[in-house]
Amino acid sequence: MARKIRVLVVDDQKELADELALILQMDEDLNVVGTANDGFEALEKIPQEKPDVVLLDIRMPNMNGVVATSRIKTEYPYVKVLILTTFDDSDYILNAINNGASGYLLKDIGGDALIRAIKNAYEGDTILPSKIAKRITDAAKNVATDREIKLMRAFAMSDREVEIALMIYEGFTNRQISSALRLSEGTTRNYVSSIYIKLNCENRTEAVQAIKAVL
């Protein structure tokens, strides 16, 4: 690797932040440029420390990881954000999925896997453990039943098309849909094209408007 990946660790539990920083600093390709206790402090440190990747706890006081991710990606779009979460945080994850995070990591992840995930995120990959992906889709299904019926009736969509149409409505990108549903990006594009035809629209903005009109 030409230069070390600069990492900022953000967690309101200082001991955990320091422990994560110590683990990451042991890898020759990573350089932990600092730690922060919440989203506000992270936003203050980013222009000073210039991290490539921010490792961000999703549950924090003052500014949680959902809001912080949105602010970071708006103000510093080149910074990759990896969210640390627990298995029970699917409600937060559903709210955060469209804010630009490069992925989600369970807090019980091992050191080697954490280091590998940071490197992969830096290279542009989306990190979504299978347990989290399943929890996201399960949670989405639980709240979407009524909306699914409305879309099926209005546009004669298949079950899979309805599932993807609702994810488009919630702000998922094609890559995030592919990761969550374990589809190839080509298959996802084909589904999206079919959905556009049934909605009689040409782009995501028009699709969201068409879906919103019947929900």
CSV table of N, CA and C in Angstrom, one decimal, residues 103-183:
chain,number,residue,atom,x,y,z
A,103,GLY,N,-20.6,0.9,5.2
A,103,GLY,CA,-21.0,-0.4,5.7
A,103,GLY,C,-21.2,-0.4,7.2
A,104,TYR,N,-21.5,-1.6,7.7
A,104,TYR,CA,-21.8,-1.8,9.1
A,104,TYR,C,-21.1,-3.0,9.6
A,105,LEU,N,-20.5,-2.8,10.9
A,105,LEU,CA,-19.8,-3.9,11.5
A,105,LEU,C,-20.4,-4.2,12.9
A,106,LEU,N,-20.5,-5.4,13.2
A,106,LEU,CA,-21.0,-5.8,14.5
A,106,LEU,C,-19.8,-5.6,15.5
A,107,LYS,N,-20.2,-5.1,16.7
A,107,LYS,CA,-19.2,-4.7,17.7
A,107,LYS,C,-18.3,-5.9,18.2
A,108,ASP,N,-18.8,-7.1,18.0
A,108,ASP,CA,-18.1,-8.3,18.5
A,108,ASP,C,-17.1,-8.8,17.4
A,109,ILE,N,-16.9,-8.0,16.3
A,109,ILE,CA,-16.0,-8.4,15.2
A,109,ILE,C,-14.6,-8.6,15.8
A,110,GLY,N,-13.9,-9.5,15.2
A,110,GLY,CA,-12.5,-9.8,15.6
A,110,GLY,C,-11.6,-8.7,15.0
A,111,GLY,N,-10.4,-8.6,15.6
A,111,GLY,CA,-9.4,-7.6,15.2
A,111,GLY,C,-9.0,-7.7,13.7
A,112,ASP,N,-8.7,-9.0,13.3
A,112,ASP,CA,-8.3,-9.2,11.9
A,112,ASP,C,-9.4,-8.8,10.9
A,113,ALA,N,-10.7,-9.2,11.2
A,113,ALA,CA,-11.8,-8.9,10.4
A,113,ALA,C,-12.1,-7.4,10.3
A,114,LEU,N,-11.9,-6.7,11.5
A,114,LEU,CA,-12.1,-5.3,11.5
A,114,LEU,C,-11.1,-4.5,10.6
A,115,ILE,N,-9.8,-5.0,10.7
A,115,ILE,CA,-8.8,-4.4,9.9
A,115,ILE,C,-9.1,-4.6,8.4
A,116,ARG,N,-9.5,-5.8,8.1
A,116,ARG,CA,-9.8,-6.1,6.7
A,116,ARG,C,-11.0,-5.3,6.2
A,117,ALA,N,-12.0,-5.1,7.0
A,117,ALA,CA,-13.1,-4.3,6.6
A,117,ALA,C,-12.8,-2.9,6.4
A,118,ILE,N,-11.9,-2.3,7.2
A,118,ILE,CA,-11.5,-0.9,7.0
A,118,ILE,C,-10.7,-0.8,5.7
A,119,LYS,N,-9.9,-1.7,5.4
A,119,LYS,CA,-9.1,-1.7,4.1
A,119,LYS,C,-10.1,-1.8,2.9
A,120,ASN,N,-11.1,-2.7,3.0
A,120,ASN,CA,-12.0,-2.9,2.0
A,120,ASN,C,-12.9,-1.7,1.7
A,121,ALA,N,-13.3,-1.1,2.8
A,121,ALA,CA,-14.1,0.1,2.7
A,121,ALA,C,-13.3,1.2,2.1
A,122,TYR,N,-12.1,1.3,2.4
A,122,TYR,CA,-11.2,2.4,1.8
A,122,TYR,C,-11.1,2.1,0.3
A,123,GLU,N,-11.1,0.9,-0.1
A,123,GLU,CA,-11.0,0.6,-1.5
A,123,GLU,C,-12.4,0.7,-2.3
A,124,GLY,N,-13.4,1.0,-1.5
A,124,GLY,CA,-14.7,1.3,-2.1
A,124,GLY,C,-15.8,0.2,-2.0
A,125,ASP,N,-15.5,-0.9,-1.2
A,125,ASP,CA,-16.4,-1.9,-1.0
A,125,ASP,C,-17.5,-1.5,0.0
A,126,THR,N,-18.7,-2.2,-0.2
A,126,THR,CA,-19.7,-2.0,0.8
A,126,THR,C,-19.6,-3.2,1.8
A,127,ILE,N,-19.6,-2.9,3.1
A,127,ILE,CA,-19.4,-3.9,4.1
A,127,ILE,C,-20.7,-4.1,4.8
A,128,LEU,N,-21.3,-5.3,4.7
A,128,LEU,CA,-22.6,-5.6,5.3
A,128,LEU,C,-22.6,-7.1,5.7
A,129,PRO,N,-22.3,-7.4,6.9
A,129,PRO,CA,-22.3,-8.8,7.4
A,129,PRO,C,-23.7,-9.4,7.2
A,130,SER,N,-23.7,-10.7,6.9
A,130,SER,CA,-24.9,-11.4,6.5
A,130,SER,C,-26.0,-11.3,7.6
A,131,LYS,N,-25.6,-11.3,8.9
A,131,LYS,CA,-26.6,-11.2,10.0
A,131,LYS,C,-27.3,-9.9,9.9
A,132,ILE,N,-26.5,-8.8,9.6
A,132,ILE,CA,-27.1,-7.5,9.6
A,132,ILE,C,-28.0,-7.4,8.3
A,133,ALA,N,-27.5,-7.9,7.2
A,133,ALA,CA,-28.3,-7.8,6.0
A,133,ALA,C,-29.6,-8.5,6.2
A,134,LYS,N,-29.6,-9.7,6.8
A,134,LYS,CA,-30.9,-10.4,7.1
A,134,LYS,C,-31.8,-9.6,8.0
A,135,ARG,N,-31.2,-9.0,9.0
A,135,ARG,CA,-32.0,-8.2,10.0
A,135,ARG,C,-32.6,-7.0,9.3
A,136,ILE,N,-31.9,-6.4,8.4
A,136,ILE,CA,-32.4,-5.2,7.7
A,136,ILE,C,-33.6,-5.6,6.8
A,137,THR,N,-33.4,-6.7,6.1
A,137,THR,CA,-34.5,-7.1,5.2
A,137,THR,C,-35.7,-7.6,6.0
A,138,ASP,N,-35.5,-8.3,7.1
A,138,ASP,CA,-36.6,-8.8,8.0
A,138,ASP,C,-37.4,-7.6,8.5
A,139,ALA,N,-36.6,-6.6,9.0
A,139,ALA,CA,-37.2,-5.4,9.6
A,139,ALA,C,-38.0,-4.7,8.6
A,140,ALA,N,-37.5,-4.6,7.4
A,140,ALA,CA,-38.1,-3.9,6.3
A,140,ALA,C,-39.5,-4.6,5.9
A,141,LYS,N,-39.4,-5.9,5.9
A,141,LYS,CA,-40.6,-6.7,5.6
A,141,LYS,C,-41.7,-6.5,6.7
A,142,ASN,N,-41.3,-6.4,8.0
A,142,ASN,CA,-42.3,-6.3,9.0
A,142,ASN,C,-43.0,-5.0,9.0
A,143,VAL,N,-42.4,-3.9,8.5
A,143,VAL,CA,-43.1,-2.6,8.4
A,143,VAL,C,-43.7,-2.3,7.1
A,144,ALA,N,-43.5,-3.2,6.1
A,144,ALA,CA,-43.8,-2.9,4.7
A,144,ALA,C,-45.1,-3.6,4.2
A,145,THR,N,-45.6,-4.5,5.0
A,145,THR,CA,-46.7,-5.4,4.5
A,145,THR,C,-47.8,-4.6,3.9
A,146,ASP,N,-48.3,-3.6,4.5
A,146,ASP,CA,-49.4,-2.8,4.0
A,146,ASP,C,-49.0,-2.1,2.7
A,147,ARG,N,-47.8,-1.6,2.7
A,147,ARG,CA,-47.3,-0.9,1.5
A,147,ARG,C,-47.1,-1.8,0.4
A,148,GLU,N,-46.7,-3.0,0.7
A,148,GLU,CA,-46.5,-4.0,-0.4
A,148,GLU,C,-47.8,-4.3,-1.1
A,149,ILE,N,-48.8,-4.5,-0.3
A,149,ILE,CA,-50.1,-4.8,-0.9
A,149,ILE,C,-50.6,-3.6,-1.8
A,150,LYS,N,-50.4,-2.4,-1.4
A,150,LYS,CA,-50.7,-1.3,-2.2
A,150,LYS,C,-50.0,-1.2,-3.5
A,151,LEU,N,-48.7,-1.5,-3.5
A,151,LEU,CA,-47.8,-1.5,-4.7
A,151,LEU,C,-48.2,-2.6,-5.6
A,152,MET,N,-48.5,-3.8,-5.1
A,152,MET,CA,-48.9,-4.9,-5.9
A,152,MET,C,-50.2,-4.6,-6.7
A,153,ARG,N,-51.1,-4.0,-5.9
A,153,ARG,CA,-52.4,-3.7,-6.6
A,153,ARG,C,-52.3,-2.6,-7.6
A,154,ALA,N,-51.5,-1.6,-7.3
A,154,ALA,CA,-51.4,-0.4,-8.2
A,154,ALA,C,-50.6,-0.7,-9.4
A,155,PHE,N,-49.5,-1.5,-9.3
A,155,PHE,CA,-48.6,-1.7,-10.4
A,155,PHE,C,-48.3,-3.1,-10.9
A,156,ALA,N,-49.1,-4.1,-10.3
A,156,ALA,CA,-48.9,-5.5,-10.7
A,156,ALA,C,-47.5,-5.9,-10.6
A,157,MET,N,-46.8,-5.6,-9.5
A,157,MET,CA,-45.4,-6.0,-9.3
A,157,MET,C,-45.3,-7.4,-8.7
A,158,SER,N,-44.2,-8.1,-9.0
A,158,SER,CA,-43.9,-9.3,-8.3
A,158,SER,C,-43.5,-9.0,-6.9
A,159,ASP,N,-43.4,-10.1,-6.0
A,159,ASP,CA,-42.9,-9.9,-4.6
A,159,ASP,C,-41.5,-9.2,-4.6
A,160,ARG,N,-40.6,-9.7,-5.4
A,160,ARG,CA,-39.3,-9.2,-5.4
A,160,ARG,C,-39.2,-7.7,-5.9
A,161,GLU,N,-40.0,-7.4,-6.9
A,161,GLU,CA,-40.1,-6.1,-7.5
A,161,GLU,C,-40.6,-5.1,-6.4
A,162,VAL,N,-41.6,-5.5,-5.6
A,162,VAL,CA,-42.2,-4.7,-4.6
A,162,VAL,C,-41.1,-4.5,-3.5
A,163,GLU,N,-40.4,-5.5,-3.2
A,163,GLU,CA,-39.3,-5.4,-2.1
A,163,GLU,C,-38.3,-4.4,-2.6
A,164,ILE,N,-37.9,-4.5,-3.8
A,164,ILE,CA,-36.8,-3.5,-4.3
A,164,ILE,C,-37.4,-2.1,-4.5
A,165,ALA,N,-38.7,-2.0,-4.9
A,165,ALA,CA,-39.3,-0.7,-5.1
A,165,ALA,C,-39.3,0.0,-3.8
A,166,LEU,N,-39.7,-0.7,-2.7
A,166,LEU,CA,-39.7,-0.1,-1.4
A,166,LEU,C,-38.3,0.3,-0.9
A,167,MET,N,-37.3,-0.4,-1.3
A,167,MET,CA,-35.9,-0.1,-0.9
A,167,MET,C,-35.5,1.2,-1.7
A,168,ILE,N,-35.9,1.3,-2.9
A,168,ILE,CA,-35.6,2.5,-3.7
A,168,ILE,C,-36.3,3.7,-3.0
A,169,TYR,N,-37.5,3.5,-2.6
A,169,TYR,CA,-38.3,4.5,-1.9
A,169,TYR,C,-37.6,5.0,-0.6
A,170,GLU,N,-37.0,4.0,0.1
A,170,GLU,CA,-36.3,4.3,1.3
A,170,GLU,C,-34.9,4.9,1.1
A,171,GLY,N,-34.5,5.0,-0.2
A,171,GLY,CA,-33.2,5.6,-0.4
A,171,GLY,C,-32.0,4.7,-0.6
A,172,PHE,N,-32.2,3.4,-0.7
A,172,PHE,CA,-31.2,2.4,-1.0
A,172,PHE,C,-30.6,2.7,-2.4
A,173,THR,N,-29.3,2.6,-2.5
A,173,THR,CA,-28.6,2.6,-3.8
A,173,THR,C,-28.7,1.1,-4.4
A,174,ASN,N,-28.4,1.0,-5.7
A,174,ASN,CA,-28.3,-0.3,-6.3
A,174,ASN,C,-27.3,-1.2,-5.6
A,175,ARG,N,-26.2,-0.7,-5.2
A,175,ARG,CA,-25.2,-1.5,-4.5
A,175,ARG,C,-25.7,-2.0,-3.2
A,176,GLN,N,-26.4,-1.1,-2.4
A,176,GLN,CA,-26.9,-1.5,-1.1
A,176,GLN,C,-28.0,-2.5,-1.2
A,177,ILE,N,-28.8,-2.4,-2.3
A,177,ILE,CA,-29.9,-3.4,-2.5
A,177,ILE,C,-29.2,-4.7,-2.8
A,178,SER,N,-28.2,-4.7,-3.7
A,178,SER,CA,-27.5,-6.0,-4.0
A,178,SER,C,-27.0,-6.6,-2.8
A,179,SER,N,-26.3,-5.9,-1.9
A,179,SER,CA,-25.7,-6.4,-0.7
A,179,SER,C,-26.8,-7.0,0.2
A,180,ALA,N,-27.8,-6.2,0.5
A,180,ALA,CA,-28.9,-6.6,1.4
A,180,ALA,C,-29.6,-7.8,1.0
A,181,LEU,N,-29.9,-7.9,-0.3
A,181,LEU,CA,-30.7,-9.0,-0.9
A,181,LEU,C,-29.8,-10.1,-1.5
A,182,ARG,N,-28.5,-10.0,-1.4
A,182,ARG,CA,-27.6,-11.0,-2.0
A,182,ARG,C,-27.9,-11.2,-3.5
A,183,LEU,N,-28.0,-10.1,-4.2
A,183,LEU,CA,-28.2,-10.2,-5.7
A,183,LEU,C,-26.9,-9.6,-6.3
